[in-house]
Every structure is written in C-alpha cells, then in structure tokens.
Amino acid sequence: MNLKAYYEKLKGSAMACIGFILSPLSWWNDLYVNIPIAYFCAWVFSLFYPDLFMHAFVVSYLATNVLGFVLLHKGIRKTLSKDDSQKVRYGWKDFLKDLAISLLYTFLIVILVKLNVILPFQEYKAIMK
C-alpha cells in the first residue's frame, strides 16, 4: 500500500471515529458530547438573543447528530478498498434516513427544554437564589 492510500484510510478512520462520537449511535454520546456542544452554542446565542435559547439548542443538537452520521458514512467509505467503496454509496435516501433519526432524538430534547429541565446558565442562577 502506498503512502497516499494509507493516509486516505487514516483520514477516513479519523472521520468515522469523530462521526461515531457525534452520532446518536452510542448511549453516552448525548450526555457527554452532543448536549454539551448544543448547550454551549445555545448559551452563547442566548447571551445576545435570550428568547431564542431553545431554537439555538435544537438547531445545534440536530446539527451535531446529522454531522455525526455524515462523517461516519463518509469516513467508512474512505477506509474501504476502491471496489468496496463503489458499492457503498451515501446518497439522499441515506441522508434523509439519518435526518429522520436525528429529528426523533431532537424531539426528545425539545421536550426536555419545554419542561425546563434544560435552561440557560443565567436562568439556573436565578433559580438557585
């Protein structure tokens, strides 16, 4: 195997690992990865537009899930041989399926925000006083 092919497989492996970490395929990913990333993005956004915390949280959470699926598929494809890579396509149908799964998870997050389980930092401080 030449160096360039090895580098491409290594790059694909890294993409697939990052994709797996971001995708909702593991039980721990939401608690330790996606929710903190989405929460941080929404918190920063809420500093400027406080009323849009939930919207920013939902969009950020959905984006991390979809990005995870896309990186996982693209990364795995890069690690396969050329013949196998041609058999594994990631088209619109796959993307829409990944989006639908991500939307289901996002719906659960919306419920948590609506029930005030997830709030901006500022509001937690107000509750603690």
XYZ file of C-alpha atoms in Angstrom:
129
model
C 0.000 0.000 0.000
C 1.439 3.361 -0.924
C 1.721 6.251 1.481
C -1.087 8.299 -0.086
C -3.575 5.412 0.151
C -2.543 4.795 3.763
C -3.056 8.484 4.562
C -6.543 8.418 2.985
C -7.512 5.369 5.049
C -6.155 7.029 8.189
C -8.122 10.183 7.385
C -11.250 8.110 6.787
C -10.762 6.304 10.091
C -10.474 9.623 11.933
C -13.618 10.925 10.197
C -15.514 7.750 11.088
C -14.413 7.960 14.736
C -15.467 11.604 15.028
C -18.718 10.742 13.258
C -19.422 7.902 15.681
C -18.742 10.183 18.642
C -21.172 12.787 17.274
C -23.839 10.362 16.037
C -26.615 9.120 18.327
C -25.427 5.509 17.931
C -23.942 5.212 21.402
C -25.732 5.536 24.731
C -23.214 8.010 26.164
C -22.908 10.358 23.208
C -25.823 12.647 24.054
C -24.922 13.051 27.692
C -21.216 13.715 27.196
C -20.929 15.139 23.672
C -23.975 16.418 21.778
C -25.936 18.004 24.611
C -22.899 19.884 25.990
C -21.958 21.127 22.499
C -25.549 22.162 21.747
C -25.937 23.696 25.196
C -22.763 25.762 24.821
C -23.814 27.017 21.363
C -27.313 27.864 22.622
C -25.954 29.565 25.742
C -23.640 31.783 23.671
C -26.535 32.574 21.337
C -28.832 33.325 24.297
C -26.415 35.978 25.559
C -27.404 38.048 22.518
C -30.949 36.747 21.930
C -32.301 35.315 25.227
C -35.664 34.291 23.790
C -34.064 32.042 21.195
C -32.263 29.660 23.575
C -34.478 26.693 22.724
C -34.239 27.283 18.978
C -30.456 27.572 19.088
C -30.251 24.476 21.291
C -32.423 22.408 18.965
C -30.606 23.503 15.803
C -27.194 22.878 17.385
C -28.234 19.466 18.683
C -29.706 18.433 15.344
C -26.599 19.662 13.524
C -24.264 17.584 15.719
C -26.322 14.434 15.136
C -26.586 14.865 11.371
C -22.906 15.821 11.092
C -22.053 12.682 13.058
C -23.952 10.422 10.666
C -22.484 12.094 7.580
C -18.900 11.898 8.909
C -19.424 8.271 9.899
C -20.648 7.270 6.433
C -18.047 9.296 4.545
C -15.229 8.109 6.813
C -16.127 4.439 6.475
C -16.294 4.812 2.720
C -12.760 6.262 2.672
C -11.405 3.264 4.593
C -12.761 0.700 2.127
C -10.946 -0.531 -0.966
C -11.907 1.089 -4.264
C -14.114 -1.859 -5.250
C -15.937 -1.919 -1.920
C -16.145 1.863 -1.847
C -18.085 1.855 -5.114
C -20.672 -0.469 -3.557
C -21.205 1.768 -0.530
C -22.889 4.982 -1.560
C -24.171 7.730 0.690
C -26.997 9.345 -1.214
C -30.015 11.487 -0.460
C -32.028 8.498 0.722
C -29.377 7.706 3.343
C -29.146 11.351 4.339
C -32.925 11.612 4.771
C -32.947 8.453 6.909
C -30.186 9.897 9.108
C -32.061 13.182 9.319
C -35.255 11.382 10.390
C -33.410 9.524 13.170
C -31.800 12.772 14.293
C -35.174 14.523 14.311
C -36.566 11.865 16.656
C -33.735 12.473 19.104
C -34.168 16.213 18.687
C -37.860 15.904 19.531
C -36.874 14.374 22.873
C -34.522 17.300 23.502
C -37.319 19.771 22.729
C -39.450 18.065 25.368
C -36.642 18.460 27.936
C -36.287 22.153 27.108
C -40.061 22.703 27.246
C -40.191 21.005 30.661
C -37.434 23.384 31.842
C -35.046 20.524 32.515
C -32.544 22.268 30.229
C -32.174 26.029 30.776
C -29.523 28.688 30.028
C -26.902 29.205 32.768
C -28.418 32.588 33.652
C -31.761 31.004 34.489
C -30.186 28.323 36.676
C -28.549 31.101 38.690
C -31.938 32.800 39.123
C -33.500 29.548 40.329
C -30.697 28.966 42.864
C -31.215 32.362 44.564
